[in-house]
Amino acid sequence: PVRQVSGLAEQLEERLFHLYGLHNELIQERLQELAEVMERVGQAEAELQQVCRTVEAAYRDLCL
């Protein structure tokens, strides 16, 4: 019985370690995807700021 419990505990530990590895990989992939999305958001924000500056300059030119 003690050997059986010990064997089962080892199997459980191996399975948990394997699951942890899989979950860790998934989390790393999601974090990489998030970093890429945030970079694209930053680029879009910079482009929008440029558009706003261009519109402001055109508006000033029209009003002056």
mmCIF file with all atom_site columns, N, CA, C and O in Angstrom, residues 37-56:
data_model
loop_
_atom_site.group_PDB
_atom_site.id
_atom_site.type_symbol
_atom_site.label_atom_id
_atom_site.label_alt_id
_atom_site.label_comp_id
_atom_site.label_asym_id
_atom_site.label_entity_id
_atom_site.label_seq_id
_atom_site.pdbx_PDB_ins_code
_atom_site.Cartn_x
_atom_site.Cartn_y
_atom_site.Cartn_z
_atom_site.occupancy
_atom_site.B_iso_or_equiv
_atom_site.pdbx_formal_charge
_atom_site.auth_seq_id
_atom_site.auth_comp_id
_atom_site.auth_asym_id
_atom_site.auth_atom_id
_atom_site.pdbx_PDB_model_num
ATOM 1  N N  . VAL A 1 37 ? 0.323  43.324 -29.708 1.00 0.00 ? 37 VAL A N  1
ATOM 2  C CA . VAL A 1 37 ? -0.873 44.171 -29.828 1.00 0.00 ? 37 VAL A CA 1
ATOM 3  C C  . VAL A 1 37 ? -0.592 45.552 -29.249 1.00 0.00 ? 37 VAL A C  1
ATOM 4  O O  . VAL A 1 37 ? -0.960 46.575 -29.842 1.00 0.00 ? 37 VAL A O  1
ATOM 5  N N  . MET A 1 38 ? 0.057  45.601 -28.086 1.00 0.00 ? 38 MET A N  1
ATOM 6  C CA . MET A 1 38 ? 0.353  46.891 -27.458 1.00 0.00 ? 38 MET A CA 1
ATOM 7  C C  . MET A 1 38 ? 1.273  47.734 -28.352 1.00 0.00 ? 38 MET A C  1
ATOM 8  O O  . MET A 1 38 ? 1.132  48.955 -28.420 1.00 0.00 ? 38 MET A O  1
ATOM 9  N N  . GLU A 1 39 ? 2.194  47.075 -29.040 1.00 0.00 ? 39 GLU A N  1
ATOM 10 C CA . GLU A 1 39 ? 3.079  47.805 -29.953 1.00 0.00 ? 39 GLU A CA 1
ATOM 11 C C  . GLU A 1 39 ? 2.277  48.410 -31.104 1.00 0.00 ? 39 GLU A C  1
ATOM 12 O O  . GLU A 1 39 ? 2.465  49.569 -31.477 1.00 0.00 ? 39 GLU A O  1
ATOM 13 N N  . ARG A 1 40 ? 1.334  47.617 -31.649 1.00 0.00 ? 40 ARG A N  1
ATOM 14 C CA . ARG A 1 40 ? 0.497  48.129 -32.736 1.00 0.00 ? 40 ARG A CA 1
ATOM 15 C C  . ARG A 1 40 ? -0.378 49.280 -32.252 1.00 0.00 ? 40 ARG A C  1
ATOM 16 O O  . ARG A 1 40 ? -0.595 50.264 -32.969 1.00 0.00 ? 40 ARG A O  1
ATOM 17 N N  . VAL A 1 41 ? -0.898 49.168 -31.026 1.00 0.00 ? 41 VAL A N  1
ATOM 18 C CA . VAL A 1 41 ? -1.715 50.246 -30.456 1.00 0.00 ? 41 VAL A CA 1
ATOM 19 C C  . VAL A 1 41 ? -0.876 51.514 -30.331 1.00 0.00 ? 41 VAL A C  1
ATOM 20 O O  . VAL A 1 41 ? -1.337 52.618 -30.653 1.00 0.00 ? 41 VAL A O  1
ATOM 21 N N  . GLY A 1 42 ? 0.366  51.358 -29.883 1.00 0.00 ? 42 GLY A N  1
ATOM 22 C CA . GLY A 1 42 ? 1.257  52.517 -29.770 1.00 0.00 ? 42 GLY A CA 1
ATOM 23 C C  . GLY A 1 42 ? 1.512  53.168 -31.114 1.00 0.00 ? 42 GLY A C  1
ATOM 24 O O  . GLY A 1 42 ? 1.523  54.404 -31.227 1.00 0.00 ? 42 GLY A O  1
ATOM 25 N N  . GLN A 1 43 ? 1.701  52.342 -32.142 1.00 0.00 ? 43 GLN A N  1
ATOM 26 C CA . GLN A 1 43 ? 1.917  52.879 -33.492 1.00 0.00 ? 43 GLN A CA 1
ATOM 27 C C  . GLN A 1 43 ? 0.677  53.621 -33.983 1.00 0.00 ? 43 GLN A C  1
ATOM 28 O O  . GLN A 1 43 ? 0.773  54.702 -34.566 1.00 0.00 ? 43 GLN A O  1
ATOM 29 N N  . ALA A 1 44 ? -0.494 53.035 -33.740 1.00 0.00 ? 44 ALA A N  1
ATOM 30 C CA . ALA A 1 44 ? -1.746 53.680 -34.160 1.00 0.00 ? 44 ALA A CA 1
ATOM 31 C C  . ALA A 1 44 ? -1.931 55.002 -33.430 1.00 0.00 ? 44 ALA A C  1
ATOM 32 O O  . ALA A 1 44 ? -2.355 56.006 -34.028 1.00 0.00 ? 44 ALA A O  1
ATOM 33 N N  . GLU A 1 45 ? -1.582 55.017 -32.151 1.00 0.00 ? 45 GLU A N  1
ATOM 34 C CA . GLU A 1 45 ? -1.706 56.251 -31.374 1.00 0.00 ? 45 GLU A CA 1
ATOM 35 C C  . GLU A 1 45 ? -0.793 57.337 -31.939 1.00 0.00 ? 45 GLU A C  1
ATOM 36 O O  . GLU A 1 45 ? -1.201 58.493 -32.093 1.00 0.00 ? 45 GLU A O  1
ATOM 37 N N  . ALA A 1 46 ? 0.438  56.957 -32.293 1.00 0.00 ? 46 ALA A N  1
ATOM 38 C CA . ALA A 1 46 ? 1.376  57.927 -32.869 1.00 0.00 ? 46 ALA A CA 1
ATOM 39 C C  . ALA A 1 46 ? 0.849  58.460 -34.202 1.00 0.00 ? 46 ALA A C  1
ATOM 40 O O  . ALA A 1 46 ? 0.940  59.657 -34.496 1.00 0.00 ? 46 ALA A O  1
ATOM 41 N N  . GLU A 1 47 ? 0.274  57.569 -35.010 1.00 0.00 ? 47 GLU A N  1
ATOM 42 C CA . GLU A 1 47 ? -0.282 58.004 -36.298 1.00 0.00 ? 47 GLU A CA 1
ATOM 43 C C  . GLU A 1 47 ? -1.453 58.966 -36.089 1.00 0.00 ? 47 GLU A C  1
ATOM 44 O O  . GLU A 1 47 ? -1.590 59.963 -36.802 1.00 0.00 ? 47 GLU A O  1
ATOM 45 N N  . LEU A 1 48 ? -2.313 58.663 -35.115 1.00 0.00 ? 48 LEU A N  1
ATOM 46 C CA . LEU A 1 48 ? -3.452 59.544 -34.836 1.00 0.00 ? 48 LEU A CA 1
ATOM 47 C C  . LEU A 1 48 ? -2.985 60.912 -34.351 1.00 0.00 ? 48 LEU A C  1
ATOM 48 O O  . LEU A 1 48 ? -3.563 61.941 -34.728 1.00 0.00 ? 48 LEU A O  1
ATOM 49 N N  . GLN A 1 49 ? -1.947 60.935 -33.531 1.00 0.00 ? 49 GLN A N  1
ATOM 50 C CA . GLN A 1 49 ? -1.414 62.216 -33.063 1.00 0.00 ? 49 GLN A CA 1
ATOM 51 C C  . GLN A 1 49 ? -0.894 63.031 -34.246 1.00 0.00 ? 49 GLN A C  1
ATOM 52 O O  . GLN A 1 49 ? -1.096 64.250 -34.309 1.00 0.00 ? 49 GLN A O  1
ATOM 53 N N  . GLN A 1 50 ? -0.246 62.345 -35.195 1.00 0.00 ? 50 GLN A N  1
ATOM 54 C CA . GLN A 1 50 ? 0.261  63.034 -36.388 1.00 0.00 ? 50 GLN A CA 1
ATOM 55 C C  . GLN A 1 50 ? -0.896 63.603 -37.203 1.00 0.00 ? 50 GLN A C  1
ATOM 56 O O  . GLN A 1 50 ? -0.841 64.740 -37.681 1.00 0.00 ? 50 GLN A O  1
ATOM 57 N N  . VAL A 1 51 ? -1.969 62.814 -37.358 1.00 0.00 ? 51 VAL A N  1
ATOM 58 C CA . VAL A 1 51 ? -3.157 63.288 -38.088 1.00 0.00 ? 51 VAL A CA 1
ATOM 59 C C  . VAL A 1 51 ? -3.742 64.517 -37.389 1.00 0.00 ? 51 VAL A C  1
ATOM 60 O O  . VAL A 1 51 ? -4.083 65.514 -38.041 1.00 0.00 ? 51 VAL A O  1
ATOM 61 N N  . CYS A 1 52 ? -3.840 64.455 -36.065 1.00 0.00 ? 52 CYS A N  1
ATOM 62 C CA . CYS A 1 52 ? -4.387 65.596 -35.311 1.00 0.00 ? 52 CYS A CA 1
ATOM 63 C C  . CYS A 1 52 ? -3.537 66.847 -35.511 1.00 0.00 ? 52 CYS A C  1
ATOM 64 O O  . CYS A 1 52 ? -4.075 67.941 -35.704 1.00 0.00 ? 52 CYS A O  1
ATOM 65 N N  . ARG A 1 53 ? -2.219 66.678 -35.469 1.00 0.00 ? 53 ARG A N  1
ATOM 66 C CA . ARG A 1 53 ? -1.335 67.842 -35.679 1.00 0.00 ? 53 ARG A CA 1
ATOM 67 C C  . ARG A 1 53 ? -1.514 68.412 -37.082 1.00 0.00 ? 53 ARG A C  1
ATOM 68 O O  . ARG A 1 53 ? -1.540 69.637 -37.275 1.00 0.00 ? 53 ARG A O  1
ATOM 69 N N  . THR A 1 54 ? -1.670 67.541 -38.078 1.00 0.00 ? 54 THR A N  1
ATOM 70 C CA . THR A 1 54 ? -1.866 67.996 -39.451 1.00 0.00 ? 54 THR A CA 1
ATOM 71 C C  . THR A 1 54 ? -3.183 68.752 -39.585 1.00 0.00 ? 54 THR A C  1
ATOM 72 O O  . THR A 1 54 ? -3.251 69.814 -40.214 1.00 0.00 ? 54 THR A O  1
ATOM 73 N N  . VAL A 1 55 ? -4.257 68.218 -38.962 1.00 0.00 ? 55 VAL A N  1
ATOM 74 C CA . VAL A 1 55 ? -5.562 68.881 -39.016 1.00 0.00 ? 55 VAL A CA 1
ATOM 75 C C  . VAL A 1 55 ? -5.496 70.230 -38.300 1.00 0.00 ? 55 VAL A C  1
ATOM 76 O O  . VAL A 1 55 ? -6.028 71.232 -38.788 1.00 0.00 ? 55 VAL A O  1
ATOM 77 N N  . GLU A 1 56 ? -4.818 70.266 -37.152 1.00 0.00 ? 56 GLU A N  1
ATOM 78 C CA . GLU A 1 56 ? -4.674 71.527 -36.419 1.00 0.00 ? 56 GLU A CA 1
ATOM 79 C C  . GLU A 1 56 ? -3.943 72.568 -37.270 1.00 0.00 ? 56 GLU A C  1
ATOM 80 O O  . GLU A 1 56 ? -4.350 73.737 -37.350 1.00 0.00 ? 56 GLU A O  1
#
